[in-house]
mmCIF file of C-alpha atoms in Angstrom:
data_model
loop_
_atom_site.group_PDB
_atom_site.id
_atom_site.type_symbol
_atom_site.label_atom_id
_atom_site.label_comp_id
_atom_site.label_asym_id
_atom_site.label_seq_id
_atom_site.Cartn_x
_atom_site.Cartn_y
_atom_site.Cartn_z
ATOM 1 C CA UNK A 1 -50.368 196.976 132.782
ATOM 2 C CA UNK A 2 -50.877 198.373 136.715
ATOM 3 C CA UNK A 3 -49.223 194.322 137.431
ATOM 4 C CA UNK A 4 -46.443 194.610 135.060
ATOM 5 C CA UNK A 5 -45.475 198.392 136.613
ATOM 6 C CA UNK A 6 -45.254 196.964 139.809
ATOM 7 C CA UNK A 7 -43.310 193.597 138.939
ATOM 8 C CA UNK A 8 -41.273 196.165 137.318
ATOM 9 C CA UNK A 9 -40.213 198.679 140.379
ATOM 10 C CA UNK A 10 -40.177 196.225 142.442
ATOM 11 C CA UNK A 11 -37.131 194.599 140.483
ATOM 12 C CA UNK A 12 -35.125 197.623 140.038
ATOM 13 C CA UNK A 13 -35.453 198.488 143.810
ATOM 14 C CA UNK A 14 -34.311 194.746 144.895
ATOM 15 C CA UNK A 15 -31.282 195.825 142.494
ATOM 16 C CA UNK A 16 -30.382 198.962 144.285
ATOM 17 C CA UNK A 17 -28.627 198.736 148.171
ATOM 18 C CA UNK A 18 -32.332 200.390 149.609
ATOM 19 C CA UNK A 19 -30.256 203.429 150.315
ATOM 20 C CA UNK A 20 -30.780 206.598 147.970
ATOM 21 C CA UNK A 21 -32.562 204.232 145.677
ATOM 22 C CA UNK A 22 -34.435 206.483 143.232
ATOM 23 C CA UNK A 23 -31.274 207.345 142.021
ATOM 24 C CA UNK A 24 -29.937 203.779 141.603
ATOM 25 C CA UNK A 25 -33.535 203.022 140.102
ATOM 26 C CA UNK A 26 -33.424 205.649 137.176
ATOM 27 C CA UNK A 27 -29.350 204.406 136.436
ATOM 28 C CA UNK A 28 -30.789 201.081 136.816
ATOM 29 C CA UNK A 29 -33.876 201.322 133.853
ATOM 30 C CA UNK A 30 -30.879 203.528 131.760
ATOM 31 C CA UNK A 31 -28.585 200.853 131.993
ATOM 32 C CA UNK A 32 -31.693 198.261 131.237
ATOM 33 C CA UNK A 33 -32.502 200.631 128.237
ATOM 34 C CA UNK A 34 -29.079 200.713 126.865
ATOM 35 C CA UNK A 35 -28.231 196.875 127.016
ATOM 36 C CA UNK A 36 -31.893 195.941 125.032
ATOM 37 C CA UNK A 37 -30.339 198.960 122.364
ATOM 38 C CA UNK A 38 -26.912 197.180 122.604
ATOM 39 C CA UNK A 39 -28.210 193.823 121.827
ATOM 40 C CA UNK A 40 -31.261 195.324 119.089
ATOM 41 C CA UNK A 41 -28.155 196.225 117.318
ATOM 42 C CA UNK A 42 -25.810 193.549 117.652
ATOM 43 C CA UNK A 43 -29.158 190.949 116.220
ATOM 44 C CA UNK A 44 -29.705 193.681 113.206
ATOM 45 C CA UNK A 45 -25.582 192.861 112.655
ATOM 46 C CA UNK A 46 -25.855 189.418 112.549
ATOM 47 C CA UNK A 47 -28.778 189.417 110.113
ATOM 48 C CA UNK A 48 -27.033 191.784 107.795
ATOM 49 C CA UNK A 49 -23.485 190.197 107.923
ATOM 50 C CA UNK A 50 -25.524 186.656 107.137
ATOM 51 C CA UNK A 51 -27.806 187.927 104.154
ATOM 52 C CA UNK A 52 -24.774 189.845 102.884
ATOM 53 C CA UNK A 53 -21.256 189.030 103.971
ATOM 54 C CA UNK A 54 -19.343 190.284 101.340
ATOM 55 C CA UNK A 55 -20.595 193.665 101.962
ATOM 56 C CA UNK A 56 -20.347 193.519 105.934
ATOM 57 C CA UNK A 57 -17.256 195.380 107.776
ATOM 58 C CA UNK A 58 -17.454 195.671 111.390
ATOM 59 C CA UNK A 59 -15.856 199.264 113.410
ATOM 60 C CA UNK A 60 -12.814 198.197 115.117
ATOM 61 C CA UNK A 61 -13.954 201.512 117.631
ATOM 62 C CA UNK A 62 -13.991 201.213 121.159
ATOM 63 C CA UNK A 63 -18.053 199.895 122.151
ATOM 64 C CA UNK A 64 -18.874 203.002 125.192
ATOM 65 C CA UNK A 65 -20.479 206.375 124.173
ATOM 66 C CA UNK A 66 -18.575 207.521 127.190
ATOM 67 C CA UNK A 67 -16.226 206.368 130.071
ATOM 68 C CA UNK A 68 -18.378 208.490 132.525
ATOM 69 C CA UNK A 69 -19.290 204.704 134.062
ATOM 70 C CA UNK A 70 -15.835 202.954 133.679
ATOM 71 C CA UNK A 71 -14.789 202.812 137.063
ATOM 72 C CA UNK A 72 -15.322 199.212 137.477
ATOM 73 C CA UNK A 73 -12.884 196.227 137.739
ATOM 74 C CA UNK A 74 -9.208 196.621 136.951
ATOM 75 C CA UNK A 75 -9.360 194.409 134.235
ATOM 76 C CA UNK A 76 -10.679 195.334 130.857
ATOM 77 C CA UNK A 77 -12.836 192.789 128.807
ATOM 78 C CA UNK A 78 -11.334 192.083 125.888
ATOM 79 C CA UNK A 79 -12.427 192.724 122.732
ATOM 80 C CA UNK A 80 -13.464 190.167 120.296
ATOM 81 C CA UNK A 81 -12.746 191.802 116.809
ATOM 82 C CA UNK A 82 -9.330 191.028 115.085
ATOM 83 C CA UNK A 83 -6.452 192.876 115.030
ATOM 84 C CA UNK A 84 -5.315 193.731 111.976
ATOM 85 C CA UNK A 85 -1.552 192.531 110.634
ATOM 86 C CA UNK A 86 -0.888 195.849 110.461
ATOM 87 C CA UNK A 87 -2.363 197.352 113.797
ATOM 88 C CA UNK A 88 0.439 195.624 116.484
ATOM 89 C CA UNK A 89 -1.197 198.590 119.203
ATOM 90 C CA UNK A 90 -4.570 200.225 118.999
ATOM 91 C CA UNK A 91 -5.579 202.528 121.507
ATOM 92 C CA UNK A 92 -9.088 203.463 122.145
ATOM 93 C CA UNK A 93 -10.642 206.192 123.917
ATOM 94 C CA UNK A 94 -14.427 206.582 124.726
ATOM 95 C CA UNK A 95 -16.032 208.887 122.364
ATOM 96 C CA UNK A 96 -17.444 211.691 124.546
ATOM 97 C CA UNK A 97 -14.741 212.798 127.336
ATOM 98 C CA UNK A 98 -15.525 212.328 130.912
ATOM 99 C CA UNK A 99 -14.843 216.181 131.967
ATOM 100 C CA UNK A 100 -15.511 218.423 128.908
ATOM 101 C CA UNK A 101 -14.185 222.025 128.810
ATOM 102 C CA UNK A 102 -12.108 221.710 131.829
ATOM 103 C CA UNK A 103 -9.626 224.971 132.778
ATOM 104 C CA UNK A 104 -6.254 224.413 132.826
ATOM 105 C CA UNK A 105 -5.987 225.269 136.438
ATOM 106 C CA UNK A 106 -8.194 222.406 137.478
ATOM 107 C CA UNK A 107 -5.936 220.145 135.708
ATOM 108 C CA UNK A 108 -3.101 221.503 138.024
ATOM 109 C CA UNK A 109 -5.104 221.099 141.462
ATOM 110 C CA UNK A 110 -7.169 218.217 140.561
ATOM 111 C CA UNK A 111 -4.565 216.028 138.322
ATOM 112 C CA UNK A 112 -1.245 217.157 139.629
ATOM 113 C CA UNK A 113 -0.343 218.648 136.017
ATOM 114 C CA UNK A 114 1.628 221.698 137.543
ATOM 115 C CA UNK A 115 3.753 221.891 134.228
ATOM 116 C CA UNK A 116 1.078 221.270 132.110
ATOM 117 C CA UNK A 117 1.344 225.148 130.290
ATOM 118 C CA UNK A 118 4.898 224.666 129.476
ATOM 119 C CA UNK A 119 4.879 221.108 128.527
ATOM 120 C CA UNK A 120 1.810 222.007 125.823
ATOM 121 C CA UNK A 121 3.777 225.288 124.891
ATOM 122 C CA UNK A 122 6.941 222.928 124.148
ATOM 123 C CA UNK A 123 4.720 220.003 121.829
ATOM 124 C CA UNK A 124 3.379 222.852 120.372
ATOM 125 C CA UNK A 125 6.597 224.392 119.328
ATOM 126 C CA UNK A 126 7.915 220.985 118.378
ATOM 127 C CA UNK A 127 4.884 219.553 116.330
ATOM 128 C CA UNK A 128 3.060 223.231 115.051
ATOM 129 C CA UNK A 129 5.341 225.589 114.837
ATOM 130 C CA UNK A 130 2.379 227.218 112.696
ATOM 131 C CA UNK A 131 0.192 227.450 115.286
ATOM 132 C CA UNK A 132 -0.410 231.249 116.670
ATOM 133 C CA UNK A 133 -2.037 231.044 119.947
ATOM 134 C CA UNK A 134 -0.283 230.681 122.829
ATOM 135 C CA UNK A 135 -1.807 228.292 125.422
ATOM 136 C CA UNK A 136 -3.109 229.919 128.596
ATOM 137 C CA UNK A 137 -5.016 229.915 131.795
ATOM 138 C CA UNK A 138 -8.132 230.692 129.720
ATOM 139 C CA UNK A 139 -7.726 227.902 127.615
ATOM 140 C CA UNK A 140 -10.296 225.040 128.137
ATOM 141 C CA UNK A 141 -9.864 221.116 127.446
ATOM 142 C CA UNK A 142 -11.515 217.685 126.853
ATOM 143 C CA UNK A 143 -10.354 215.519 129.548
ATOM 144 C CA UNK A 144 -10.646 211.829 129.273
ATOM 145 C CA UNK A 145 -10.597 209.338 132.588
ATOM 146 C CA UNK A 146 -8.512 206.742 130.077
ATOM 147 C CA UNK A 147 -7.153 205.085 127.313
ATOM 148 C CA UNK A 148 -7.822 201.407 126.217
ATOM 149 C CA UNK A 149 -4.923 199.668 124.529
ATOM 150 C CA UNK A 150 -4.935 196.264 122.940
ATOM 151 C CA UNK A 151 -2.011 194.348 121.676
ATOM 152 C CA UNK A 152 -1.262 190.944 119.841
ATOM 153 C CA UNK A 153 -1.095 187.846 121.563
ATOM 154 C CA UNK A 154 1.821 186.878 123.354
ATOM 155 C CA UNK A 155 2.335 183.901 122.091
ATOM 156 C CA UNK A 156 4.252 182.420 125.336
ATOM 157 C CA UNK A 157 0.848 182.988 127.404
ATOM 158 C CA UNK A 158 -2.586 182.893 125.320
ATOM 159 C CA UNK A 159 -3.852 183.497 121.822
ATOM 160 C CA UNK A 160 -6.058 186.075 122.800
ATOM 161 C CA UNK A 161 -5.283 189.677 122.238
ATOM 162 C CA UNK A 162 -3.900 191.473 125.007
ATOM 163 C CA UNK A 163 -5.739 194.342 126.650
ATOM 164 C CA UNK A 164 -4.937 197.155 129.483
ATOM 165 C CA UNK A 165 -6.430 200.400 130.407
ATOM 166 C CA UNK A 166 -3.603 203.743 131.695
ATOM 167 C CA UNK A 167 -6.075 205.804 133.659
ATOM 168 C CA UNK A 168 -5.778 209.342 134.856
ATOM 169 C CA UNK A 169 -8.663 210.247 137.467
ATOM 170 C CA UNK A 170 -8.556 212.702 139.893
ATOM 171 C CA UNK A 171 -9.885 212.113 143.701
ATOM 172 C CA UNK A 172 -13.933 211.844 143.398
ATOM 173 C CA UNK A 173 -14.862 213.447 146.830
ATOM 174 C CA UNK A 174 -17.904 211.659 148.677
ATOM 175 C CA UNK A 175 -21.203 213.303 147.399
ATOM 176 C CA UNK A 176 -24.570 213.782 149.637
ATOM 177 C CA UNK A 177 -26.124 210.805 151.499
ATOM 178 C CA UNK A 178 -24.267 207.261 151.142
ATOM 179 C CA UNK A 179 -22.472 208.228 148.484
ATOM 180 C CA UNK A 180 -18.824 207.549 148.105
ATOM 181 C CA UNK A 181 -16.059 208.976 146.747
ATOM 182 C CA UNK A 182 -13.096 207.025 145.104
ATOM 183 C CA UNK A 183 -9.720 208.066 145.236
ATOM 184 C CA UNK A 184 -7.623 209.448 142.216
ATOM 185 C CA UNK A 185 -5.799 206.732 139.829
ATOM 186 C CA UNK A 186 -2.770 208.245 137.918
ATOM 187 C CA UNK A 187 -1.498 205.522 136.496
ATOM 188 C CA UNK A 188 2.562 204.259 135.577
ATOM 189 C CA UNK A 189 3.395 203.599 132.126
ATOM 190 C CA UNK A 190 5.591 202.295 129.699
ATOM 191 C CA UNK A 191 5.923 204.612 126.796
ATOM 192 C CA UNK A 192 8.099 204.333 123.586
ATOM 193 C CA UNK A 193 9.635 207.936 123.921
ATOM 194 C CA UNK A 194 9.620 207.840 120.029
ATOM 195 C CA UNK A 195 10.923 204.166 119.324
ATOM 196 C CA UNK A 196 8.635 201.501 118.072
ATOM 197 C CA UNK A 197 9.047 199.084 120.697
ATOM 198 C CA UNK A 198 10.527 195.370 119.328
ATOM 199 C CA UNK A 199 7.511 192.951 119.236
ATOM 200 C CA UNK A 200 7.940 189.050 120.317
ATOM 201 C CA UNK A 201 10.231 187.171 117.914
ATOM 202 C CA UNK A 202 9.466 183.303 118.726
ATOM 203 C CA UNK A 203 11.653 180.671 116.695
ATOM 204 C CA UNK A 204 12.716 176.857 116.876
ATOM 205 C CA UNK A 205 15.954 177.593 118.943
ATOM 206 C CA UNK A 206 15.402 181.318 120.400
ATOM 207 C CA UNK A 207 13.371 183.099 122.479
ATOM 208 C CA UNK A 208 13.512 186.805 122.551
ATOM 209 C CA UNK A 209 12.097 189.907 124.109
ATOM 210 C CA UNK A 210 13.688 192.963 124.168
ATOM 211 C CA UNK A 211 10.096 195.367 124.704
ATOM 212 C CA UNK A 212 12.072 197.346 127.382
ATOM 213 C CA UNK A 213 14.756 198.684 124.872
ATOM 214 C CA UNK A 214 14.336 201.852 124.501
ATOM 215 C CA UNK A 215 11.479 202.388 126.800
ATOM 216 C CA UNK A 216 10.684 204.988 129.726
ATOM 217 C CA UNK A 217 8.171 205.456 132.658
ATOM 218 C CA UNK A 218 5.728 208.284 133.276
ATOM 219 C CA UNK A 219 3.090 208.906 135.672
ATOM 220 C CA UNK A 220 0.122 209.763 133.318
ATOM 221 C CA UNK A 221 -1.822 213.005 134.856
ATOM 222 C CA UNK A 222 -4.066 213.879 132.044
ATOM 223 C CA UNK A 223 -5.667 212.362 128.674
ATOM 224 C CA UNK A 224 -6.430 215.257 126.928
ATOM 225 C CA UNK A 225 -7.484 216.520 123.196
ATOM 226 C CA UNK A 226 -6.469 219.752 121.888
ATOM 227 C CA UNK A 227 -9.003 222.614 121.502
ATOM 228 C CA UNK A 228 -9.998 223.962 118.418
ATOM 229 C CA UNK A 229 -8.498 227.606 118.365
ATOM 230 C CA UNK A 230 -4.926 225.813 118.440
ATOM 231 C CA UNK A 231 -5.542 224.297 115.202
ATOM 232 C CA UNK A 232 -7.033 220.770 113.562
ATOM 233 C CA UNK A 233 -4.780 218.217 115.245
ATOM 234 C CA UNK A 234 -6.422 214.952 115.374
ATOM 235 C CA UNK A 235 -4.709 212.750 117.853
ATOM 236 C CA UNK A 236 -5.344 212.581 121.424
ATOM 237 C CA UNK A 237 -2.436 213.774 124.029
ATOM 238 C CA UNK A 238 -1.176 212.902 127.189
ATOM 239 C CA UNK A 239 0.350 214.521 129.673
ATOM 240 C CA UNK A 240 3.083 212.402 131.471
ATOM 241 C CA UNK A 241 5.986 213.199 134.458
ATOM 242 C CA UNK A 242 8.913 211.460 133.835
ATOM 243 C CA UNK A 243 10.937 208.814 135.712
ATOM 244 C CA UNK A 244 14.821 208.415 135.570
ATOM 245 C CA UNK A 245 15.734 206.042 132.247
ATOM 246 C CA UNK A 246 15.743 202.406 133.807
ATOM 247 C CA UNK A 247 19.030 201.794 135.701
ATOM 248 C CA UNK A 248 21.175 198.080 135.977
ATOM 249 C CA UNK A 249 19.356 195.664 137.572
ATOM 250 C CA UNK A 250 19.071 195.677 141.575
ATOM 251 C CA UNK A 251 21.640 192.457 142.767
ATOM 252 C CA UNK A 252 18.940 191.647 145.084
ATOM 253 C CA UNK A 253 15.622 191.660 144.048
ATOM 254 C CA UNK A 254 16.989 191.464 140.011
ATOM 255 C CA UNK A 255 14.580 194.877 139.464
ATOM 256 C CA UNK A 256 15.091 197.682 137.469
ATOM 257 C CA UNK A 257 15.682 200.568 139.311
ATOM 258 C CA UNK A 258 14.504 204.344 138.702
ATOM 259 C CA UNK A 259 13.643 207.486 140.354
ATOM 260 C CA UNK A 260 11.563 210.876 139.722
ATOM 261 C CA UNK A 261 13.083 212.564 137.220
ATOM 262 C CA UNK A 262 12.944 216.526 137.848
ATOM 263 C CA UNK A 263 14.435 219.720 135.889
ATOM 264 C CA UNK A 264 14.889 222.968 137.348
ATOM 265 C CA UNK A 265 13.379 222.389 140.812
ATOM 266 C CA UNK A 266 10.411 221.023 138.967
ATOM 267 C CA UNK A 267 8.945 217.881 137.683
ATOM 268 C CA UNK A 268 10.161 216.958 133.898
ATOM 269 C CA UNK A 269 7.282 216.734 132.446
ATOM 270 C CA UNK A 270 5.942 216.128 128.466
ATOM 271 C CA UNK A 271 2.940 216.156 126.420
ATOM 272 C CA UNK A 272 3.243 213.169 124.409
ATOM 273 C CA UNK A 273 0.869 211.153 121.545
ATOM 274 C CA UNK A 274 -1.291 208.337 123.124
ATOM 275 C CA UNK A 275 -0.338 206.237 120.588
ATOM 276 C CA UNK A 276 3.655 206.812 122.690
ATOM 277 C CA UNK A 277 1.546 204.672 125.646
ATOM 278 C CA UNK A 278 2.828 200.951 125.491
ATOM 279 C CA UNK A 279 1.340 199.447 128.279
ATOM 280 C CA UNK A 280 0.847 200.411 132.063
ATOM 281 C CA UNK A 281 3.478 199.291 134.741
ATOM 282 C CA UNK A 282 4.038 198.889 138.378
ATOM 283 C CA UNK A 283 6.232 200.686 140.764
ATOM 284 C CA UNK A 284 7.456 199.664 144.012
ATOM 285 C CA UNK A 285 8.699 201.801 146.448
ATOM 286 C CA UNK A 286 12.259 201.610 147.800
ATOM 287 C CA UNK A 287 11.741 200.851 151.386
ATOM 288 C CA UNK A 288 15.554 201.062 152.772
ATOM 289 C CA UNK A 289 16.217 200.124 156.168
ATOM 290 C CA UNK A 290 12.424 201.533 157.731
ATOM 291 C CA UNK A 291 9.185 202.063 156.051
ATOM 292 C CA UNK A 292 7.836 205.519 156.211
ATOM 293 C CA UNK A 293 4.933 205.139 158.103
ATOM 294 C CA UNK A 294 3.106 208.271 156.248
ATOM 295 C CA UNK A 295 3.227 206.515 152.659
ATOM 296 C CA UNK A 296 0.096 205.329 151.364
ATOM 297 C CA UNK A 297 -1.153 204.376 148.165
ATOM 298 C CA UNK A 298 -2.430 208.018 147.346
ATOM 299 C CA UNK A 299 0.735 209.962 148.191
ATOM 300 C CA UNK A 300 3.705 207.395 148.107
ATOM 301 C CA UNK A 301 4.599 208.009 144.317
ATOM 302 C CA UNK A 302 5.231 211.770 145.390
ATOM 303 C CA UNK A 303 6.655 210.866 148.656
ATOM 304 C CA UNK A 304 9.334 208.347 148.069
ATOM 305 C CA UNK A 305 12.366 209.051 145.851
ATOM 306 C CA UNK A 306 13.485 205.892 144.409
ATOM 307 C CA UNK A 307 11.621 202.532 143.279
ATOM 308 C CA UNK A 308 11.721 199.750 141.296
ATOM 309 C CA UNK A 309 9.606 198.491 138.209
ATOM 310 C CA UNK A 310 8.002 195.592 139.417
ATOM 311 C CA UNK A 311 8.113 192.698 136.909
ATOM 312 C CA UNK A 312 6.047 190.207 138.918
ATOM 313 C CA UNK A 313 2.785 192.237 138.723
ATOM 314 C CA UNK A 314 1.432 190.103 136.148
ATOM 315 C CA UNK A 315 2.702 187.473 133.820
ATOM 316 C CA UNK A 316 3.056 189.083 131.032
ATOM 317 C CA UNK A 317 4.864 191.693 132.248
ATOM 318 C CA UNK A 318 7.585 188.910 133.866
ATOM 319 C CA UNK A 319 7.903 187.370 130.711
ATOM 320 C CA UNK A 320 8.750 190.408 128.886
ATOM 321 C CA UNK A 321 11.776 191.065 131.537
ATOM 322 C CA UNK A 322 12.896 187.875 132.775
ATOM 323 C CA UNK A 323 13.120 186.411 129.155
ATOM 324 C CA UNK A 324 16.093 187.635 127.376
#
């Protein structure tokens, strides 16, 4: 047993970078821990769905506990179950929030939300008009770092199920030691405003794609679910800022072009379902004649005025625009 404990530590410090490795060590053996769970599981599955498959129906949930540790690629892996017929979007959020009971005024420092009271105080008046609490300071919310959504195939790329993540993180400072921080990720998104945006319609003699119909862009700030003293209200809530409706088509790069959309001196900003959240997007700033040398990736979609939505990001995203 002495042997197998040092085989053991030896392993999970080779898997750390040697600096501040108990720390790495202990997230290390809980990672360990909850992969041999994971997989316990999964086998127990498989033997049930084989000794009894009629009675066998698998959670079409989202897999993590908690997207406290989702801070890793881009890209999302996607997930294996089907998709219902009826299900064209699912979105998924982790089942614990990231920041629990979080003031409303660190969601205006932290996220950015500055018209977070009166975009709540307007959803609430809109969608419960019952409700007799007013939002305040006081109040305190579950914050989320982001939402999962999958989608059908598009049938002019792959048969798999499509997949994205909208996240809205604030700026992780860099803790003690060799820590570091990461910087915040407010992410652009397509959202329905409303309308249930047109699917793929693949025949013989047409193709068509008209997703963008209807659609507008917003900067998600916050993922957030409503606390209990306002009421039961089951779905989670975003709150978005608002670009300008998508303009004619630039004669030279053939993008549409928008801008930040503000109201009263302020940004227009909404509290919207998650379920509104089509699929993230891709802005590019207008450069002009000179490039402001003080842009950066952190501060250039409050510093520039007017951009385009990129349709070349990714190749799903130019076949939904250039296709028509």
């Amino acid at each position: 047993p002495e042997q197998l404990h040092i085989d053991f530590a030896k392993e999970v410090y080779r898997a750390s970078n040697k600096r501040d490795y108990e720390e790495q060590m202990a997230l290390w053996l809980q990672r360990q821990e909850a992969v041999f769970l994971r997989g316990s599981y999964l086998n127990w599955l498989l033997e049930q769905s084989q000794s009894a498959p009629t009675n066998f129906t698998r959670d079409r949930g989202y897999d993590s506990d908690s997207d406290s540790e989702m801070e890793g690629p881009d890209t999302v892996p996607v997930n294996t179950l089907p998709i219902l017929p009826e299900q064209r979007t699912v979105h998924f959020l982790a089942k614990t929030p990231a920041y629990p009971q979080h003031l409303v005024q660190h969601l205006v420092t932290a996220h950015g939300a500055s018209m977070f009271l009166p975009a709540l105080k307007l959803f609430l008046r809109n969608h419960m008009p019952h409700a007799i609490i007013t939002p305040g300071l006081q109040d305190r919310f579950d914050v989320f770092r982001q939402v999962v959504i999958t989608a059908l195939p598009n049938p002019l790329i792959s048969e798999s199920p499509r997949q994205w993540r909208v996240r809205a993180t604030p700026e992780v400072l860099p803790g003690c030691g060799c820590k570091p921080g990461s910087p915040a990720k407010f992410d652009m998104a397509l959202t329905s405003n409303g309308i249930q945006p047109r699917t793929l319609e693949v025949e013989p003699s047409k193709i068509h794609v008209d997703i963008l119909l209807g659609m507008r862009v917003g900067q998600v700030r916050v993922i957030f679910t409503l606390p209990r003293q306002f009421g039961t209200y089951s779905q989670a809530l975003a709150y978005i800022e608002w670009f300008t409706p998508l303009r004619e088509l630039d004669h030279s790069s053939g993008l549409h072009q928008l801008s930040c959309s503000t109201r009263r001196l302020h940004r227009n900003a909404v509290v919207i379902h998650i379920d509104e959240i089509a699929r993230p997007c891709h802005l590019i700033p207008r450069m002009g004649q000179a490039v402001d040398c003080g842009w950066t990736s952190a501060n250039v979609y409050e510093s520039a005025s007017d951009f385009y939505l990129n349709s070349f990001i990714d190749l799903d995203t130019f076949c939904m625009s250039a296709i028509d």
